[in-house]
Structures are given as C-alpha cells and as structure tokens.
Short mmCIF file of N, CA and C in Angstrom, two decimals:
data_model
loop_
_atom_site.label_atom_id
_atom_site.label_comp_id
_atom_site.label_asym_id
_atom_site.label_seq_id
_atom_site.Cartn_x
_atom_site.Cartn_y
_atom_site.Cartn_z
N PRO A 210 30.79 -84.65 15.71
CA PRO A 210 29.54 -84.86 16.42
C PRO A 210 29.76 -85.17 17.90
N GLU A 211 30.81 -85.93 18.20
CA GLU A 211 31.06 -86.30 19.60
C GLU A 211 31.39 -85.06 20.42
N PHE A 212 32.20 -84.16 19.84
CA PHE A 212 32.57 -82.93 20.54
C PHE A 212 31.33 -82.11 20.88
N LYS A 213 30.45 -81.94 19.87
CA LYS A 213 29.23 -81.15 20.10
C LYS A 213 28.34 -81.81 21.14
N LYS A 214 28.25 -83.14 21.09
CA LYS A 214 27.42 -83.86 22.05
C LYS A 214 27.88 -83.55 23.47
N TYR A 215 29.19 -83.66 23.71
CA TYR A 215 29.71 -83.40 25.05
C TYR A 215 29.61 -81.92 25.42
N MET A 216 29.76 -81.06 24.43
CA MET A 216 29.62 -79.63 24.71
C MET A 216 28.20 -79.33 25.21
N TYR A 217 27.19 -79.89 24.53
CA TYR A 217 25.81 -79.65 24.94
C TYR A 217 25.51 -80.29 26.29
N GLU A 218 26.10 -81.47 26.56
CA GLU A 218 25.85 -82.14 27.83
C GLU A 218 26.50 -81.41 29.00
N GLN A 219 27.67 -80.80 28.76
CA GLN A 219 28.43 -80.21 29.85
C GLN A 219 28.10 -78.75 30.12
N GLN A 220 27.39 -78.11 29.24
CA GLN A 220 27.14 -76.68 29.43
C GLN A 220 26.05 -76.44 30.46
N PHE A 221 26.09 -75.28 31.07
CA PHE A 221 25.03 -74.86 31.97
C PHE A 221 23.80 -74.54 31.14
N ASN A 222 22.66 -74.88 31.66
CA ASN A 222 21.43 -74.59 30.93
C ASN A 222 20.41 -73.98 31.87
N PHE A 223 20.80 -72.89 32.51
CA PHE A 223 19.92 -72.21 33.44
C PHE A 223 19.16 -71.12 32.71
N LYS A 224 17.92 -70.90 33.10
CA LYS A 224 17.09 -69.87 32.49
C LYS A 224 17.15 -68.58 33.30
N TYR A 225 17.20 -68.69 34.63
CA TYR A 225 17.18 -67.51 35.49
C TYR A 225 18.22 -67.63 36.59
N ILE A 226 18.69 -66.47 37.04
CA ILE A 226 19.47 -66.37 38.27
C ILE A 226 18.58 -65.62 39.25
N ILE A 227 18.36 -66.22 40.41
CA ILE A 227 17.49 -65.61 41.41
C ILE A 227 18.35 -65.10 42.56
N HIS A 228 18.28 -63.80 42.80
CA HIS A 228 19.00 -63.18 43.92
C HIS A 228 17.99 -62.93 45.03
N ILE A 229 18.30 -63.42 46.22
CA ILE A 229 17.42 -63.19 47.37
C ILE A 229 18.25 -62.55 48.47
N ALA A 230 17.85 -61.35 48.85
CA ALA A 230 18.58 -60.65 49.92
C ALA A 230 18.27 -61.31 51.25
N ASP A 231 19.28 -61.40 52.12
CA ASP A 231 19.04 -61.95 53.46
C ASP A 231 18.02 -61.12 54.22
N ASP A 232 17.98 -59.82 53.93
CA ASP A 232 17.00 -58.95 54.59
C ASP A 232 15.57 -59.38 54.28
N TYR A 233 15.37 -60.02 53.12
CA TYR A 233 14.02 -60.49 52.77
C TYR A 233 13.50 -61.43 53.86
N PHE A 234 14.35 -62.37 54.28
CA PHE A 234 13.92 -63.35 55.29
C PHE A 234 13.71 -62.68 56.64
N MET A 235 14.55 -61.70 56.96
CA MET A 235 14.39 -60.99 58.23
C MET A 235 13.06 -60.23 58.26
N HIS A 236 12.70 -59.63 57.13
CA HIS A 236 11.43 -58.91 57.07
C HIS A 236 10.25 -59.87 57.03
N ARG A 237 10.42 -61.00 56.37
CA ARG A 237 9.32 -61.97 56.26
C ARG A 237 9.02 -62.64 57.59
N TYR A 238 10.08 -63.06 58.30
CA TYR A 238 9.88 -63.81 59.54
C TYR A 238 10.08 -62.96 60.80
N GLY A 239 10.58 -61.76 60.62
CA GLY A 239 10.90 -60.90 61.76
C GLY A 239 12.34 -61.15 62.18
N VAL A 240 13.02 -60.09 62.60
CA VAL A 240 14.45 -60.19 62.93
C VAL A 240 14.66 -61.17 64.08
N GLU A 241 13.85 -61.07 65.12
CA GLU A 241 14.04 -61.94 66.28
C GLU A 241 13.81 -63.41 65.92
N GLU A 242 12.75 -63.67 65.16
CA GLU A 242 12.43 -65.06 64.78
C GLU A 242 13.52 -65.63 63.87
N TRP A 243 13.97 -64.81 62.89
CA TRP A 243 14.98 -65.26 61.93
C TRP A 243 16.29 -65.60 62.64
N THR A 244 16.68 -64.81 63.62
CA THR A 244 17.94 -65.07 64.33
C THR A 244 17.84 -66.31 65.21
N LYS A 245 16.63 -66.75 65.56
CA LYS A 245 16.48 -67.96 66.38
C LYS A 245 16.71 -69.23 65.56
N PHE A 246 16.46 -69.14 64.24
CA PHE A 246 16.63 -70.33 63.39
C PHE A 246 18.10 -70.70 63.31
N ASP A 247 18.38 -72.01 63.34
CA ASP A 247 19.76 -72.43 63.12
C ASP A 247 20.04 -72.40 61.61
N ASN A 248 21.30 -72.64 61.24
CA ASN A 248 21.71 -72.52 59.82
C ASN A 248 20.94 -73.50 58.92
N ASP A 249 20.70 -74.72 59.42
CA ASP A 249 19.96 -75.70 58.60
C ASP A 249 18.54 -75.24 58.33
N ALA A 250 17.88 -74.71 59.35
CA ALA A 250 16.50 -74.23 59.18
C ALA A 250 16.47 -73.06 58.19
N LYS A 251 17.45 -72.16 58.31
CA LYS A 251 17.52 -71.02 57.37
C LYS A 251 17.71 -71.51 55.94
N GLU A 252 18.60 -72.48 55.78
CA GLU A 252 18.86 -73.01 54.44
C GLU A 252 17.61 -73.70 53.88
N ASN A 253 16.89 -74.43 54.73
CA ASN A 253 15.66 -75.09 54.29
C ASN A 253 14.61 -74.08 53.84
N LEU A 254 14.51 -72.96 54.56
CA LEU A 254 13.56 -71.91 54.18
C LEU A 254 13.96 -71.26 52.86
N ARG A 255 15.26 -71.09 52.66
CA ARG A 255 15.74 -70.54 51.38
C ARG A 255 15.38 -71.48 50.23
N ILE A 256 15.67 -72.77 50.42
CA ILE A 256 15.40 -73.77 49.37
C ILE A 256 13.90 -73.85 49.09
N GLU A 257 13.09 -73.80 50.14
CA GLU A 257 11.63 -73.83 49.98
C GLU A 257 11.15 -72.65 49.14
N LEU A 258 11.70 -71.46 49.39
CA LEU A 258 11.33 -70.27 48.62
C LEU A 258 11.76 -70.42 47.16
N ILE A 259 12.97 -70.89 46.95
CA ILE A 259 13.47 -71.07 45.58
C ILE A 259 12.60 -72.07 44.82
N ASN A 260 12.22 -73.17 45.48
CA ASN A 260 11.36 -74.17 44.83
C ASN A 260 10.00 -73.58 44.46
N LYS A 261 9.44 -72.75 45.35
CA LYS A 261 8.16 -72.11 45.05
C LYS A 261 8.29 -71.18 43.85
N ILE A 262 9.39 -70.42 43.81
CA ILE A 262 9.61 -69.51 42.67
C ILE A 262 9.77 -70.33 41.39
N ASP A 263 10.57 -71.40 41.46
CA ASP A 263 10.78 -72.26 40.29
C ASP A 263 9.46 -72.85 39.78
N GLU A 264 8.62 -73.33 40.70
CA GLU A 264 7.34 -73.92 40.30
C GLU A 264 6.47 -72.91 39.57
N ASN A 265 6.52 -71.66 40.01
CA ASN A 265 5.67 -70.63 39.42
C ASN A 265 6.26 -69.98 38.17
N MET A 266 7.54 -70.26 37.89
CA MET A 266 8.18 -69.63 36.72
C MET A 266 8.44 -70.60 35.59
N SER A 267 8.24 -71.89 35.81
CA SER A 267 8.55 -72.85 34.76
C SER A 267 7.30 -73.57 34.31
N GLY A 268 7.34 -74.10 33.10
CA GLY A 268 6.21 -74.83 32.55
C GLY A 268 5.26 -73.93 31.78
N ASN A 269 4.28 -74.57 31.14
CA ASN A 269 3.32 -73.83 30.30
C ASN A 269 2.41 -72.93 31.11
N LYS A 270 2.08 -73.34 32.33
CA LYS A 270 1.15 -72.55 33.13
C LYS A 270 1.80 -71.29 33.70
N ALA A 271 3.11 -71.17 33.58
CA ALA A 271 3.81 -70.02 34.16
C ALA A 271 3.78 -68.80 33.26
N GLY A 272 3.36 -68.97 32.02
CA GLY A 272 3.38 -67.85 31.08
C GLY A 272 2.52 -66.69 31.54
N GLY A 273 3.11 -65.52 31.61
CA GLY A 273 2.37 -64.31 31.94
C GLY A 273 2.13 -64.08 33.42
N LYS A 274 2.67 -64.92 34.29
CA LYS A 274 2.48 -64.73 35.73
C LYS A 274 3.32 -63.56 36.23
N SER A 275 2.91 -63.02 37.36
CA SER A 275 3.64 -61.92 37.98
C SER A 275 4.28 -62.40 39.27
N LEU A 276 5.35 -61.74 39.64
CA LEU A 276 6.01 -62.01 40.91
C LEU A 276 6.13 -60.70 41.66
N VAL A 277 5.63 -60.68 42.88
CA VAL A 277 5.72 -59.47 43.69
C VAL A 277 6.93 -59.62 44.60
N SER A 278 7.83 -58.67 44.51
CA SER A 278 9.04 -58.70 45.33
C SER A 278 9.12 -57.40 46.12
N PRO A 279 9.16 -57.51 47.44
CA PRO A 279 9.21 -56.29 48.26
C PRO A 279 10.56 -55.60 48.19
N PHE A 280 10.55 -54.28 48.44
CA PHE A 280 11.77 -53.50 48.59
C PHE A 280 11.94 -53.20 50.08
N PHE A 281 13.18 -53.18 50.51
CA PHE A 281 13.49 -52.84 51.90
C PHE A 281 14.54 -51.75 51.91
N ARG A 282 14.72 -51.15 53.05
CA ARG A 282 15.80 -50.17 53.22
C ARG A 282 16.85 -50.78 54.14
N ASP A 283 18.11 -50.57 53.75
CA ASP A 283 19.18 -51.06 54.62
C ASP A 283 19.47 -50.02 55.70
N ASN A 284 20.56 -50.24 56.45
CA ASN A 284 20.91 -49.34 57.56
C ASN A 284 21.18 -47.92 57.09
N THR A 285 21.62 -47.78 55.84
CA THR A 285 21.94 -46.44 55.32
C THR A 285 20.73 -45.78 54.67
N GLY A 286 19.63 -46.52 54.56
CA GLY A 286 18.42 -45.97 53.93
C GLY A 286 18.31 -46.28 52.45
N ALA A 287 19.30 -46.99 51.89
CA ALA A 287 19.25 -47.35 50.47
C ALA A 287 18.25 -48.48 50.26
N MET A 288 17.60 -48.45 49.09
CA MET A 288 16.60 -49.48 48.78
C MET A 288 17.28 -50.80 48.42
N ILE A 289 16.74 -51.88 48.95
CA ILE A 289 17.23 -53.23 48.65
C ILE A 289 16.06 -54.01 48.05
N LYS A 290 16.33 -54.71 46.96
CA LYS A 290 15.30 -55.58 46.37
C LYS A 290 15.29 -56.88 47.17
N GLY A 291 14.10 -57.30 47.61
CA GLY A 291 13.99 -58.55 48.35
C GLY A 291 14.34 -59.74 47.47
N ILE A 292 13.73 -59.80 46.31
CA ILE A 292 13.99 -60.87 45.34
C ILE A 292 14.22 -60.22 43.99
N GLN A 293 15.31 -60.61 43.36
CA GLN A 293 15.60 -60.10 42.02
C GLN A 293 15.86 -61.29 41.11
N ILE A 294 15.21 -61.29 39.96
CA ILE A 294 15.36 -62.39 39.01
C ILE A 294 15.95 -61.85 37.72
N GLU A 295 17.06 -62.45 37.32
CA GLU A 295 17.72 -62.07 36.06
C GLU A 295 17.60 -63.22 35.08
N GLU A 296 17.27 -62.89 33.85
CA GLU A 296 17.21 -63.92 32.82
C GLU A 296 18.62 -64.17 32.30
N VAL A 297 18.98 -65.44 32.18
CA VAL A 297 20.29 -65.82 31.64
C VAL A 297 20.16 -65.91 30.13
N LYS A 298 21.03 -65.23 29.43
CA LYS A 298 20.98 -65.24 27.97
C LYS A 298 21.23 -66.66 27.47
N GLN A 299 20.32 -67.15 26.64
CA GLN A 299 20.42 -68.50 26.08
C GLN A 299 21.17 -68.42 24.76
N THR A 300 22.44 -68.74 24.79
CA THR A 300 23.25 -68.58 23.57
C THR A 300 22.91 -69.62 22.51
N LEU A 301 22.39 -70.78 22.91
CA LEU A 301 22.09 -71.82 21.93
C LEU A 301 20.60 -71.90 21.61
N ALA A 302 19.83 -70.91 22.00
CA ALA A 302 18.39 -70.95 21.76
C ALA A 302 17.98 -70.19 20.52
N SER A 303 18.91 -69.57 19.84
CA SER A 303 18.53 -68.74 18.70
C SER A 303 18.82 -69.40 17.36
N GLY A 304 18.80 -70.72 17.32
CA GLY A 304 18.92 -71.40 16.04
C GLY A 304 20.25 -72.04 15.76
N GLU A 305 21.13 -72.15 16.75
CA GLU A 305 22.42 -72.77 16.50
C GLU A 305 22.31 -74.27 16.23
N PHE A 306 21.20 -74.90 16.67
CA PHE A 306 21.01 -76.33 16.42
C PHE A 306 20.52 -76.60 15.00
N LEU A 307 19.97 -75.58 14.34
CA LEU A 307 19.37 -75.79 13.03
C LEU A 307 20.34 -76.33 11.98
N PRO A 308 21.57 -75.81 11.89
CA PRO A 308 22.47 -76.39 10.87
C PRO A 308 22.74 -77.87 11.10
N ASP A 309 22.82 -78.30 12.36
CA ASP A 309 23.05 -79.72 12.64
C ASP A 309 21.85 -80.56 12.22
N SER A 310 20.66 -80.10 12.55
CA SER A 310 19.47 -80.87 12.19
C SER A 310 19.29 -80.87 10.67
N TYR A 311 19.59 -79.72 10.04
CA TYR A 311 19.49 -79.65 8.58
C TYR A 311 20.47 -80.63 7.93
N ALA A 312 21.69 -80.68 8.44
CA ALA A 312 22.69 -81.59 7.88
C ALA A 312 22.25 -83.04 8.05
N GLY A 313 21.71 -83.38 9.21
CA GLY A 313 21.24 -84.75 9.45
C GLY A 313 20.10 -85.12 8.52
N ASN A 314 19.13 -84.22 8.39
CA ASN A 314 18.00 -84.48 7.50
C ASN A 314 18.46 -84.65 6.06
N THR A 315 19.40 -83.80 5.65
CA THR A 315 19.91 -83.86 4.28
C THR A 315 20.63 -85.17 4.02
N GLU A 316 21.43 -85.63 4.99
CA GLU A 316 22.15 -86.90 4.82
C GLU A 316 21.17 -88.06 4.63
N VAL A 317 20.10 -88.07 5.41
CA VAL A 317 19.09 -89.13 5.29
C VAL A 317 18.43 -89.07 3.91
N LEU A 318 18.07 -87.87 3.47
CA LEU A 318 17.41 -87.74 2.17
C LEU A 318 18.34 -88.13 1.03
N PHE A 319 19.62 -87.74 1.12
CA PHE A 319 20.56 -88.13 0.07
C PHE A 319 20.72 -89.64 0.01
N ALA A 320 20.75 -90.30 1.18
CA ALA A 320 20.88 -91.76 1.20
C ALA A 320 19.66 -92.42 0.56
N MET A 321 18.51 -91.77 0.64
CA MET A 321 17.30 -92.29 0.02
C MET A 321 17.21 -91.90 -1.45
N GLY A 322 18.14 -91.08 -1.92
CA GLY A 322 18.12 -90.64 -3.31
C GLY A 322 17.11 -89.55 -3.57
N VAL A 323 16.79 -88.77 -2.55
CA VAL A 323 15.80 -87.70 -2.68
C VAL A 323 16.49 -86.36 -2.51
N ASP A 324 16.27 -85.46 -3.45
CA ASP A 324 16.81 -84.11 -3.34
C ASP A 324 16.03 -83.38 -2.24
N PRO A 325 16.71 -82.79 -1.26
CA PRO A 325 16.01 -82.10 -0.17
C PRO A 325 15.06 -81.01 -0.65
N ALA A 326 15.34 -80.42 -1.80
CA ALA A 326 14.47 -79.34 -2.31
C ALA A 326 13.07 -79.85 -2.62
N LEU A 327 12.94 -81.14 -2.98
CA LEU A 327 11.62 -81.69 -3.29
C LEU A 327 10.68 -81.62 -2.10
N LEU A 328 11.23 -81.75 -0.91
CA LEU A 328 10.42 -81.74 0.31
C LEU A 328 10.44 -80.39 0.99
N GLY A 329 11.13 -79.43 0.38
CA GLY A 329 11.24 -78.11 1.01
C GLY A 329 12.20 -78.12 2.17
N ALA A 330 13.08 -79.12 2.20
CA ALA A 330 14.02 -79.22 3.32
C ALA A 330 15.08 -78.15 3.21
N GLY A 331 15.31 -77.50 4.28
CA GLY A 331 16.33 -76.46 4.37
C GLY A 331 16.29 -75.91 5.77
N ALA A 332 17.33 -75.24 6.17
CA ALA A 332 17.34 -74.63 7.49
C ALA A 332 16.38 -73.46 7.48
N PRO A 333 15.35 -73.46 8.35
CA PRO A 333 14.42 -72.34 8.36
C PRO A 333 15.16 -71.02 8.57
N GLY A 334 14.90 -70.08 7.71
CA GLY A 334 15.60 -68.81 7.79
C GLY A 334 16.97 -68.85 7.15
N GLY A 335 17.35 -70.01 6.64
CA GLY A 335 18.67 -70.15 6.02
C GLY A 335 18.66 -69.69 4.58
N LYS A 336 19.81 -69.80 3.93
CA LYS A 336 19.95 -69.32 2.56
C LYS A 336 19.91 -70.47 1.56
N ASN A 337 19.54 -71.67 2.00
CA ASN A 337 19.61 -72.83 1.11
C ASN A 337 18.46 -72.92 0.13
N LEU A 338 17.37 -72.24 0.40
CA LEU A 338 16.23 -72.30 -0.50
C LEU A 338 16.06 -70.96 -1.18
N SER A 339 15.89 -71.00 -2.50
CA SER A 339 15.81 -69.73 -3.23
C SER A 339 14.45 -69.07 -3.07
N GLY A 340 13.41 -69.87 -2.85
CA GLY A 340 12.08 -69.30 -2.67
C GLY A 340 11.32 -69.11 -3.96
N SER A 341 11.99 -69.22 -5.11
CA SER A 341 11.31 -69.01 -6.39
C SER A 341 10.71 -70.29 -6.93
N GLY A 342 11.11 -71.42 -6.44
CA GLY A 342 10.59 -72.70 -6.91
C GLY A 342 11.44 -73.36 -7.96
N SER A 343 12.44 -72.64 -8.50
CA SER A 343 13.26 -73.25 -9.55
C SER A 343 14.07 -74.42 -9.00
N ASP A 344 14.48 -74.36 -7.73
CA ASP A 344 15.22 -75.48 -7.15
C ASP A 344 14.34 -76.73 -7.08
N LYS A 345 13.06 -76.54 -6.75
CA LYS A 345 12.13 -77.67 -6.71
C LYS A 345 11.86 -78.20 -8.12
N ARG A 346 11.69 -77.31 -9.07
CA ARG A 346 11.42 -77.73 -10.45
C ARG A 346 12.59 -78.55 -11.00
N GLU A 347 13.79 -78.07 -10.77
CA GLU A 347 14.97 -78.80 -11.27
C GLU A 347 15.15 -80.12 -10.54
N ALA A 348 14.87 -80.15 -9.23
CA ALA A 348 14.97 -81.40 -8.47
C ALA A 348 13.95 -82.41 -9.00
N TRP A 349 12.75 -81.94 -9.35
CA TRP A 349 11.73 -82.83 -9.91
C TRP A 349 12.18 -83.37 -11.26
N THR A 350 12.76 -82.52 -12.09
CA THR A 350 13.24 -82.96 -13.41
C THR A 350 14.33 -84.02 -13.26
N ILE A 351 15.24 -83.81 -12.32
CA ILE A 351 16.31 -84.79 -12.08
C ILE A 351 15.71 -86.10 -11.58
N LEU A 352 14.75 -86.02 -10.67
CA LEU A 352 14.11 -87.23 -10.15
C LEU A 352 13.44 -88.01 -11.28
N CYS A 353 12.71 -87.31 -12.15
CA CYS A 353 12.04 -87.98 -13.27
C CYS A 353 13.04 -88.62 -14.22
N ALA A 354 14.19 -87.99 -14.39
CA ALA A 354 15.23 -88.55 -15.27
C ALA A 354 15.82 -89.83 -14.69
N ARG A 355 15.72 -90.00 -13.37
CA ARG A 355 16.29 -91.19 -12.72
C ARG A 355 15.28 -92.32 -12.57
N LEU A 356 14.01 -92.08 -12.91
CA LEU A 356 12.97 -93.08 -12.66
C LEU A 356 12.76 -94.14 -13.74
N PRO A 357 13.21 -93.99 -14.99
CA PRO A 357 12.87 -95.00 -16.00
C PRO A 357 13.18 -96.43 -15.60
N ARG A 358 14.30 -96.69 -14.96
CA ARG A 358 14.62 -98.07 -14.55
C ARG A 358 13.56 -98.62 -13.60
N LYS A 359 13.15 -97.80 -12.64
CA LYS A 359 12.13 -98.23 -11.69
C LYS A 359 10.80 -98.44 -12.40
N HIS A 360 10.50 -97.59 -13.37
CA HIS A 360 9.26 -97.76 -14.13
C HIS A 360 9.28 -99.08 -14.90
N ILE A 361 10.39 -99.37 -15.54
CA ILE A 361 10.51 -100.62 -16.32
C ILE A 361 10.31 -101.82 -15.41
N ARG A 362 10.96 -101.79 -14.23
CA ARG A 362 10.85 -102.89 -13.28
C ARG A 362 9.39 -103.05 -12.82
N THR A 363 8.73 -101.94 -12.56
CA THR A 363 7.34 -101.99 -12.12
C THR A 363 6.43 -102.49 -13.24
N LEU A 364 6.69 -102.07 -14.47
CA LEU A 364 5.85 -102.47 -15.60
C LEU A 364 6.05 -103.94 -15.98
N MET A 365 7.15 -104.54 -15.54
CA MET A 365 7.36 -105.97 -15.78
C MET A 365 6.25 -106.78 -15.12
N VAL A 366 5.77 -106.31 -13.99
CA VAL A 366 4.67 -106.99 -13.30
C VAL A 366 3.42 -106.95 -14.19
N PHE A 367 3.16 -105.77 -14.78
CA PHE A 367 2.01 -105.64 -15.69
C PHE A 367 2.15 -106.61 -16.86
N ARG A 368 3.34 -106.67 -17.45
CA ARG A 368 3.56 -107.56 -18.61
C ARG A 368 3.33 -109.02 -18.22
N LEU A 369 3.79 -109.39 -17.03
CA LEU A 369 3.61 -110.77 -16.56
C LEU A 369 2.12 -111.08 -16.39
N ILE A 370 1.39 -110.17 -15.77
CA ILE A 370 -0.06 -110.36 -15.58
C ILE A 370 -0.77 -110.38 -16.93
N GLN A 371 -0.30 -109.52 -17.85
CA GLN A 371 -0.90 -109.45 -19.19
C GLN A 371 -0.76 -110.79 -19.91
N LYS A 372 0.43 -111.38 -19.85
CA LYS A 372 0.65 -112.68 -20.50
C LYS A 372 -0.13 -113.78 -19.81
N TRP A 373 -0.11 -113.78 -18.48
CA TRP A 373 -0.78 -114.82 -17.70
C TRP A 373 -2.29 -114.84 -17.99
N ASN A 374 -2.88 -113.65 -18.09
CA ASN A 374 -4.32 -113.55 -18.31
C ASN A 374 -4.71 -113.58 -19.79
N GLY A 375 -3.71 -113.58 -20.66
CA GLY A 375 -3.99 -113.63 -22.09
C GLY A 375 -4.58 -112.33 -22.63
N TRP A 376 -4.19 -111.23 -22.04
CA TRP A 376 -4.70 -109.94 -22.51
C TRP A 376 -4.09 -109.59 -23.86
N ASN A 377 -4.72 -108.68 -24.55
CA ASN A 377 -4.25 -108.21 -25.84
C ASN A 377 -2.83 -107.66 -25.68
N PRO A 378 -1.86 -108.16 -26.46
CA PRO A 378 -0.47 -107.68 -26.33
C PRO A 378 -0.28 -106.24 -26.80
N ASP A 379 -1.31 -105.67 -27.44
CA ASP A 379 -1.20 -104.27 -27.86
C ASP A 379 -1.43 -103.30 -26.71
N TYR A 380 -1.97 -103.81 -25.58
CA TYR A 380 -2.15 -102.93 -24.42
C TYR A 380 -0.78 -102.53 -23.88
N VAL A 381 -0.63 -101.25 -23.67
CA VAL A 381 0.65 -100.73 -23.17
C VAL A 381 0.39 -99.93 -21.90
N ALA A 382 1.14 -100.22 -20.87
CA ALA A 382 1.04 -99.46 -19.61
C ALA A 382 2.19 -98.48 -19.55
N LYS A 383 1.88 -97.28 -19.08
CA LYS A 383 2.92 -96.24 -18.97
C LYS A 383 2.69 -95.42 -17.71
N PHE A 384 3.70 -94.72 -17.33
CA PHE A 384 3.60 -93.76 -16.23
C PHE A 384 3.52 -92.37 -16.82
N PRO A 385 2.68 -91.51 -16.24
CA PRO A 385 2.65 -90.13 -16.76
C PRO A 385 3.96 -89.43 -16.44
N ASN A 386 4.40 -88.63 -17.36
CA ASN A 386 5.63 -87.86 -17.14
C ASN A 386 5.27 -86.39 -17.33
N ILE A 387 5.33 -85.65 -16.26
CA ILE A 387 4.94 -84.24 -16.30
C ILE A 387 6.18 -83.39 -16.13
N ASN A 388 6.35 -82.47 -17.05
CA ASN A 388 7.49 -81.55 -16.98
C ASN A 388 6.99 -80.23 -16.41
N LEU A 389 7.51 -79.85 -15.26
CA LEU A 389 7.09 -78.60 -14.64
C LEU A 389 7.72 -77.43 -15.38
N THR A 390 6.91 -76.41 -15.64
CA THR A 390 7.41 -75.22 -16.33
C THR A 390 7.11 -74.00 -15.48
N THR A 391 7.56 -72.87 -15.95
CA THR A 391 7.25 -71.62 -15.25
C THR A 391 5.92 -71.08 -15.79
N LEU A 392 5.25 -70.29 -15.01
CA LEU A 392 3.93 -69.79 -15.39
C LEU A 392 3.97 -68.88 -16.62
N ASP A 393 5.11 -68.25 -16.89
CA ASP A 393 5.19 -67.41 -18.08
C ASP A 393 5.22 -68.25 -19.36
N LYS A 394 5.61 -69.53 -19.25
CA LYS A 394 5.64 -70.41 -20.42
C LYS A 394 4.36 -71.20 -20.56
N ASN A 395 3.68 -71.45 -19.46
CA ASN A 395 2.44 -72.22 -19.50
C ASN A 395 1.58 -71.80 -18.31
N PRO A 396 0.33 -71.37 -18.55
CA PRO A 396 -0.51 -70.84 -17.47
C PRO A 396 -0.75 -71.81 -16.31
N ASN A 397 -0.78 -73.13 -16.59
CA ASN A 397 -1.02 -74.06 -15.48
C ASN A 397 0.28 -74.59 -14.88
N GLY A 398 1.42 -74.20 -15.41
CA GLY A 398 2.71 -74.55 -14.82
C GLY A 398 3.21 -75.94 -15.10
N GLN A 399 2.56 -76.69 -16.02
CA GLN A 399 3.06 -78.03 -16.33
C GLN A 399 2.78 -78.39 -17.78
N THR A 400 3.60 -79.28 -18.30
CA THR A 400 3.45 -79.77 -19.66
C THR A 400 3.56 -81.28 -19.63
N LYS A 401 2.66 -81.97 -20.34
CA LYS A 401 2.76 -83.42 -20.40
C LYS A 401 3.79 -83.80 -21.45
N VAL A 402 4.63 -84.75 -21.08
CA VAL A 402 5.66 -85.23 -22.00
C VAL A 402 5.21 -86.59 -22.52
N VAL A 403 5.21 -86.74 -23.83
CA VAL A 403 4.79 -88.01 -24.43
C VAL A 403 6.02 -88.88 -24.63
N ASN A 404 5.94 -90.09 -24.11
CA ASN A 404 7.07 -91.04 -24.25
C ASN A 404 6.86 -91.92 -25.45
#
C-alpha cells in the first residue's frame, strides 16, 4: 500500500498539453508591439493566456465548450496552429483503482463477518460476481447458519421479560428462517423453514 500511495502522489496528473506558437502572440499584439515587450512581460502574457484556457477547460461548466484557435503562415507559407491542445492519456482513469477499493471494502466486510456477495460488493465490471444470484443465495444460507447463537442471546432478553412479567411460560419467541430457493423449485423463490 505504501508503494502505491507514493506512486500516485509522485505521478504527473495532467489532462492537457497546450502548445502555443510564438507567432500567435505576434499576430495578436502585432510584431512591433510584441518586440517592445521585455521577457517578463511576454512571460506574463503567456501565463495569462494559459490561465484563461485552463479556466475555460476545467470544471463542470467547461463541458462542451469550444476553443477558437487561429492558423498562421510562417515565412515559408506553411500553416501554423496558433494554439494546439493535446489530451494526455490518463493511464489510471480506466479502473485501475477499482481492485484496491474492492479489496479494502472486502476486508472491512470480512472483519464484520459479512459475505461481500450479500451486499453485491464486487469490482464493477469485474469477474467476482456471477450475476445469477447463486452467490447471494449461498451467502445468505451461510449467514443464517451462523446466526443461532445471536438469536439465542437476543431471545434471552425475551425470556427475562417473560419471567419478570409473569407471562405464560408456554409462549415461545422465534426468528423467522427463510431458505432462498431458485424459481424453478418455488415460484416465489423462498421456503419457510420450521425450527
């Protein structure tokens, strides 16, 4: 986990590479005006343009916006793009985090004594869930098989209240036990088990 943590912290996480031709500024401000600016002023104008592009390309409000970028001709007559934006391929955006989150969720559920299949826990798009429901049915059966001790402990409270209040000792409290079945064996998919 420590290695992955540092790997994620140290990696570049850029969305776009923005190329701006120097000719763009010459055409925008004019050749004479641009050459009058000192290097600091030129750099400030570049940063200002980049910030404006960033503001318009990031966040929820940026979805579907257009960017107009002029074309220029160089000394040879070849076309030059004033501003060119390239998308950086996001190698960790296509689900590489899912196995880690799935493993973490599973560890928590196991510590609680809960089968992840009961909650539908699995890596989305992963192969851990069969999709037929048999994994959930079997997880439910296992859970029910582990509950009698908890039921007995809970029913002790009922017995104590029953004795304290002088209720009829023939009264018996129980928990329903439902055995899930497949629809081909039972149309409603469940059978009551009598204890």
